[in-house]
Amino acid sequence: MGPGNALADATVLVTGASRGIGAATARLLAAEGAHVLVNYRDKAKRADAVVAAIAAKGGTAATVQADITSDADLDRMFGAIASLRVLVLNASGGLERDVDPGYALRLNRDAQVALASKALPLMANGGRIVYVTSHQAHFSATVDTAADELEAYAPVARSKRAGEDALRAMLPEFTARGVDFVTVSGDMIEGTITATLLERAQPGTIAQRREATGGLLTVDQFAAHVADAATADLPTGEVVLAGGPGAWAQV
Ligand SMILES: NC(=O)c1ccc[n+]([C@@H]2O[C@H](COP(=O)([O-])OP(=O)(O)OC[C@H]3O[C@@H](n4cnc5c(N)ncnc54)[C@H](OP(=O)(O)O)[C@@H]3O)[C@@H](O)[C@H]2O)c1
């Protein structure tokens, strides 16, 4: 995707944009002319660096701190946004140390629903919600995606699929507001912290995913799919399988 103006004058919010796929998506959407709100939870310096990189290329962006599992934080964040064209639901987690057993569902399902609900009134003139997920999560409803070396990720995968289902259940509400909903799913992404954590928990995981898929996407390649989904001509409810279905082609 080269620089363009598909999102000129539009405000877009990318959750969890202080690093990884969210940060790369924020940079790509800014190159399309969007004013990008770079949400982060803790890492203010990293979020500032994302905004500075966008500004250095002539784009506009601002950081917006919010722990998306906090209703008060969400209200503060949305209270400062006048209108929104695109909401990219990228922030995710559940593999962190010291989190309680209910955290993955609170973050990957409940917070996503709360974000979408609170964003809708700001998307009065139509817009799009993009939900970012993994193949291990997306396909967990139909196949045992944890049957190989990915057991450590299984609870997170289930919570992310629960988030996808809960958002999908909101489709009539989105449509009534003229808002589209698109899911972008990918297999393990090269060079991410999640991949590193899973490799540490279960050595051999990355090599196994490479073999199963015929090659993993990089952060920039996956982010390009996410950014494209923000403006591409897609029917609401579409699921974009970035890099193809890979290991689950038979499903
Ligand atoms: N990594 C993969 O292999 C892979 C594969 C397929 C799909 N995906 C999907 O791509 C998305 C991004 O993955 P990633 O690997 O780039 O993630 P990541 O490196 O773990 O980054 C997570 C981001 O989410 C933020 N975040 C975490 N908890 C938050 C909270 N409670 N409130 C607000 N922000 C929070 C973090 O902010 P702070 O840094 O400020 O804490 C950070 O910016 C996820 O939806 C993931 O499921 C990833």
Coordinates of C-alpha atoms and ligand atoms in Angstrom, one line a residue:
M1 CA 0.0 0.0 0.0
G2 CA 1.6 3.3 -1.1
P3 CA 0.8 6.7 0.4
G4 CA -2.6 7.9 -0.5
N5 CA -5.5 9.8 0.8
A6 CA -8.2 7.2 1.3
L7 CA -8.6 8.4 4.9
A8 CA -8.0 12.1 4.5
D9 CA -9.7 14.0 7.3
A10 CA -10.7 10.8 9.0
T11 CA -9.9 10.0 12.6
V12 CA -8.9 6.4 13.3
L13 CA -8.2 4.8 16.6
V14 CA -5.8 1.8 16.9
T15 CA -5.9 0.0 20.2
G16 CA -2.5 -1.3 21.4
A17 CA -0.5 0.7 18.9
S18 CA 2.6 1.3 21.1
R19 CA 4.3 -1.7 19.5
G20 CA 4.1 -4.6 17.1
I21 CA 1.2 -5.0 14.7
G22 CA -0.7 -2.0 16.1
A23 CA 2.2 0.4 15.7
A24 CA 2.8 -0.7 12.1
T25 CA -0.9 -0.4 11.3
A26 CA -1.0 3.1 12.8
R27 CA 1.9 4.1 10.5
L28 CA 0.2 2.7 7.4
L29 CA -3.2 4.4 8.2
A30 CA -1.4 7.7 8.7
A31 CA 0.2 7.3 5.3
E32 CA -3.4 7.1 4.0
G33 CA -4.1 10.6 5.4
A34 CA -5.8 9.6 8.6
H35 CA -5.4 11.4 11.9
V36 CA -4.3 8.4 14.0
L37 CA -5.0 8.0 17.7
V38 CA -2.3 5.7 19.1
N39 CA -3.8 3.9 22.1
Y40 CA -1.5 2.3 24.6
R41 CA -1.8 1.1 28.2
D42 CA 1.6 1.6 29.9
K43 CA 4.4 2.3 27.3
A44 CA 4.1 6.0 26.9
K45 CA 7.6 6.4 25.4
R46 CA 7.0 3.8 22.8
A47 CA 3.6 5.3 21.9
D48 CA 5.3 8.8 21.6
A49 CA 7.9 7.2 19.3
V50 CA 5.1 5.9 17.0
V51 CA 3.6 9.4 16.8
A52 CA 7.0 11.0 16.2
A53 CA 7.7 8.5 13.3
I54 CA 4.3 9.4 11.8
A55 CA 4.9 13.1 12.1
A56 CA 8.4 12.7 10.6
K57 CA 6.7 11.4 7.4
G58 CA 4.2 14.3 7.3
G59 CA 1.3 12.5 9.0
T60 CA -0.7 13.4 12.0
A61 CA -1.2 11.3 15.1
A62 CA -1.6 11.6 18.9
T63 CA -1.2 9.2 21.8
V64 CA -4.2 8.3 23.9
Q65 CA -3.6 6.3 27.1
A66 CA -6.3 3.9 28.2
D67 CA -6.3 0.4 29.8
I68 CA -9.1 -0.9 27.7
T69 CA -10.2 -3.2 30.5
S70 CA -11.1 -0.1 32.6
D71 CA -14.5 1.4 31.9
A72 CA -13.3 4.7 33.4
D73 CA -10.3 4.8 31.0
L74 CA -12.6 4.1 28.0
D75 CA -14.9 6.9 29.0
R76 CA -12.0 9.3 29.4
M77 CA -10.6 8.2 26.0
F78 CA -13.8 8.4 24.0
G79 CA -14.8 11.7 25.9
A80 CA -11.8 13.3 24.1
I81 CA -12.8 12.0 20.6
A82 CA -15.3 14.1 18.5
S83 CA -15.8 11.6 15.7
L84 CA -14.3 8.3 14.4
R85 CA -14.2 6.7 11.0
V86 CA -12.3 3.5 11.8
L87 CA -11.7 1.6 15.0
V88 CA -9.0 -1.0 14.9
L89 CA -9.4 -3.5 17.7
N90 CA -5.8 -4.7 17.9
A91 CA -4.9 -4.6 21.6
S92 CA -4.8 -8.1 23.0
G93 CA -3.1 -10.2 25.6
G94 CA -3.5 -12.8 28.3
L95 CA -0.1 -14.4 28.2
E96 CA 1.3 -11.9 30.7
R97 CA 2.7 -13.1 34.0
D98 CA 0.6 -12.6 37.1
V99 CA -2.8 -12.1 35.4
D100 CA -5.8 -13.7 37.0
P101 CA -7.6 -16.5 35.1
G102 CA -10.5 -14.2 34.1
Y103 CA -8.2 -11.6 32.6
A104 CA -8.0 -13.0 29.0
L105 CA -11.8 -12.9 28.6
R106 CA -12.1 -9.5 30.2
L107 CA -9.5 -8.1 27.7
N108 CA -10.2 -10.1 24.6
R109 CA -14.0 -10.3 24.8
D110 CA -15.5 -7.8 27.3
A111 CA -13.2 -4.9 26.6
Q112 CA -13.7 -5.3 22.8
V113 CA -17.4 -5.2 23.1
A114 CA -17.2 -2.2 25.4
L115 CA -14.9 -0.4 22.9
A116 CA -17.2 -1.1 20.0
S117 CA -20.3 0.0 22.0
K118 CA -18.7 3.3 23.1
A119 CA -17.2 4.0 19.6
L120 CA -20.6 3.5 17.8
P121 CA -22.1 6.9 18.8
L122 CA -18.9 8.6 17.4
M123 CA -19.3 6.8 14.1
A124 CA -22.6 8.4 13.2
N125 CA -21.7 8.9 9.5
G126 CA -20.7 5.3 9.0
G127 CA -17.3 3.8 9.4
R128 CA -15.7 0.5 10.0
I129 CA -14.6 -1.6 12.9
V130 CA -11.7 -4.0 12.2
Y131 CA -11.1 -6.8 14.6
V132 CA -7.6 -8.3 14.6
T133 CA -7.2 -11.9 15.6
S134 CA -5.1 -15.0 15.1
H135 CA -5.9 -18.1 13.1
Q136 CA -5.4 -20.1 16.3
A137 CA -8.2 -18.1 17.8
H138 CA -10.4 -17.8 14.7
F139 CA -10.4 -21.5 13.9
S140 CA -10.6 -22.6 17.5
A141 CA -14.4 -22.8 17.1
T142 CA -14.1 -25.5 14.5
V143 CA -10.8 -27.3 15.0
D144 CA -8.5 -28.2 17.9
T145 CA -6.0 -25.5 17.1
A146 CA -4.1 -26.3 20.3
A147 CA -3.5 -29.9 19.2
D148 CA 0.1 -29.1 18.2
E149 CA 2.7 -27.1 20.1
L150 CA 0.4 -24.2 20.9
E151 CA -1.3 -25.3 24.1
A152 CA 0.1 -22.3 26.0
Y153 CA -1.9 -20.1 23.8
A154 CA -5.2 -22.1 24.0
P155 CA -7.0 -20.0 26.7
V156 CA -6.1 -16.8 24.9
A157 CA -7.2 -18.2 21.6
R158 CA -10.6 -19.2 23.1
S159 CA -11.0 -15.7 24.6
K160 CA -10.2 -14.1 21.3
R161 CA -12.7 -16.3 19.5
A162 CA -15.3 -15.4 22.2
G163 CA -14.5 -11.7 21.4
E164 CA -15.0 -12.3 17.7
D165 CA -18.3 -14.0 18.3
A166 CA -19.5 -11.3 20.7
L167 CA -18.7 -8.6 18.2
R168 CA -20.3 -10.6 15.4
A169 CA -23.5 -10.7 17.5
M170 CA -23.5 -6.9 17.4
L171 CA -23.6 -6.9 13.6
P172 CA -27.3 -5.7 13.5
E173 CA -26.4 -2.8 15.8
F174 CA -23.4 -1.9 13.6
T175 CA -25.5 -2.1 10.4
A176 CA -28.2 0.1 12.0
R177 CA -25.5 2.8 12.4
G178 CA -24.1 2.3 8.9
V179 CA -20.9 0.8 10.4
D180 CA -19.2 -2.2 8.8
F181 CA -17.4 -4.9 10.8
V182 CA -14.4 -6.8 9.3
T183 CA -12.2 -9.4 11.0
V184 CA -8.5 -9.8 9.9
S185 CA -6.9 -13.1 11.1
G186 CA -3.3 -14.3 10.7
D187 CA -1.2 -17.2 11.7
M188 CA 1.8 -16.6 14.0
I189 CA 3.6 -13.5 13.0
E190 CA 7.5 -13.4 12.7
G191 CA 9.3 -11.2 15.2
T192 CA 6.5 -10.6 17.6
I193 CA 6.7 -10.8 21.4
T194 CA 3.9 -13.3 21.4
A195 CA 5.9 -15.6 19.1
T196 CA 8.9 -15.2 21.4
L197 CA 6.9 -16.0 24.5
L198 CA 5.4 -19.1 22.9
E199 CA 8.8 -20.2 21.7
R200 CA 10.1 -19.8 25.2
A201 CA 7.2 -21.8 26.7
Q202 CA 7.4 -24.5 24.0
P203 CA 10.7 -24.6 22.1
G204 CA 10.2 -25.4 18.5
T205 CA 6.9 -23.6 18.1
I206 CA 8.1 -21.0 15.6
A207 CA 9.7 -23.7 13.4
Q208 CA 6.6 -25.8 13.6
R209 CA 4.4 -22.8 12.5
R210 CA 6.7 -21.9 9.7
E211 CA 6.6 -25.5 8.4
A212 CA 2.8 -25.8 8.8
T213 CA 2.1 -22.6 6.9
G214 CA 4.9 -22.6 4.3
G215 CA 6.2 -19.3 5.7
L216 CA 5.0 -16.8 8.3
L217 CA 4.0 -13.2 7.6
T218 CA 6.2 -10.4 9.1
V219 CA 4.7 -7.7 11.3
D220 CA 4.7 -5.2 8.3
Q221 CA 3.0 -7.7 6.0
F222 CA 0.3 -8.5 8.5
A223 CA -0.2 -4.9 9.3
A224 CA -0.7 -4.1 5.6
H225 CA -3.7 -6.5 5.6
V226 CA -5.1 -4.9 8.7
A227 CA -4.7 -1.4 7.3
D228 CA -6.1 -2.4 3.9
A229 CA -9.2 -3.8 5.7
A230 CA -9.9 -0.4 7.1
T231 CA -10.9 1.0 3.7
A232 CA -11.1 -2.0 1.3
D233 CA -14.4 -2.7 -0.5
L234 CA -15.5 -5.6 1.7
P235 CA -19.0 -6.8 2.8
T236 CA -19.7 -6.3 6.4
G237 CA -19.0 -9.5 8.4
E238 CA -16.1 -10.4 6.1
V239 CA -13.2 -12.4 7.5
V240 CA -9.9 -11.7 5.8
L241 CA -7.5 -14.6 6.2
A242 CA -4.1 -12.8 5.9
G243 CA -1.6 -15.1 4.2
G244 CA -4.3 -17.7 3.5
P245 CA -5.7 -20.3 5.9
G246 CA -2.3 -22.0 6.2
A247 CA -2.3 -25.0 8.4
W248 CA -6.1 -25.1 8.5
A249 CA -6.7 -25.0 4.7
Q250 CA -8.7 -28.2 5.0
V251 CA -11.2 -26.6 7.4
Ligands
LIG1 N1 1.9 -11.9 17.5 C1 1.3 -12.8 16.6 O1 2.0 -13.8 16.3 C2 -0.1 -12.5 16.1 C3 -0.6 -13.4 15.1 C4 -1.9 -13.2 14.7 C5 -2.7 -12.2 15.2 N2 -2.1 -11.4 16.1 C6 -3.0 -10.3 16.7 O2 -2.4 -9.0 16.4 C7 -2.8 -8.1 17.5 C8 -1.5 -7.5 18.0 O3 -0.6 -8.4 18.4 P1 0.9 -8.1 18.8 O4 1.6 -9.4 18.8 O5 1.4 -6.9 17.9 O6 0.7 -7.6 20.3 P2 1.8 -7.1 21.3 O7 3.1 -6.9 20.8 O8 1.6 -8.0 22.5 O9 1.2 -5.6 21.7 C9 0.1 -5.5 22.5 C10 -0.3 -4.1 22.5 O10 -1.6 -4.0 23.2 C11 -1.5 -3.1 24.2 N3 -2.3 -3.6 25.3 C12 -2.2 -4.8 26.0 N4 -3.1 -4.8 27.0 C13 -3.7 -3.7 26.9 C14 -4.8 -3.1 27.7 N5 -5.3 -3.7 28.7 N6 -5.2 -1.9 27.4 C15 -4.7 -1.2 26.3 N7 -3.7 -1.7 25.6 C16 -3.2 -2.9 25.9 C17 0.0 -3.0 24.6 O11 0.2 -1.7 25.2 P3 1.5 -1.4 26.2 O12 2.7 -1.8 25.4 O13 1.4 0.1 26.4 O14 1.2 -2.2 27.4 C18 0.6 -3.1 23.2 O15 0.6 -1.9 22.5 C19 -3.5 -9.0 18.5 O16 -4.9 -8.8 18.4 C20 -3.1 -10.4 18.2 O17 -4.0 -11.4 18.6 C21 -0.9 -11.5 16.6

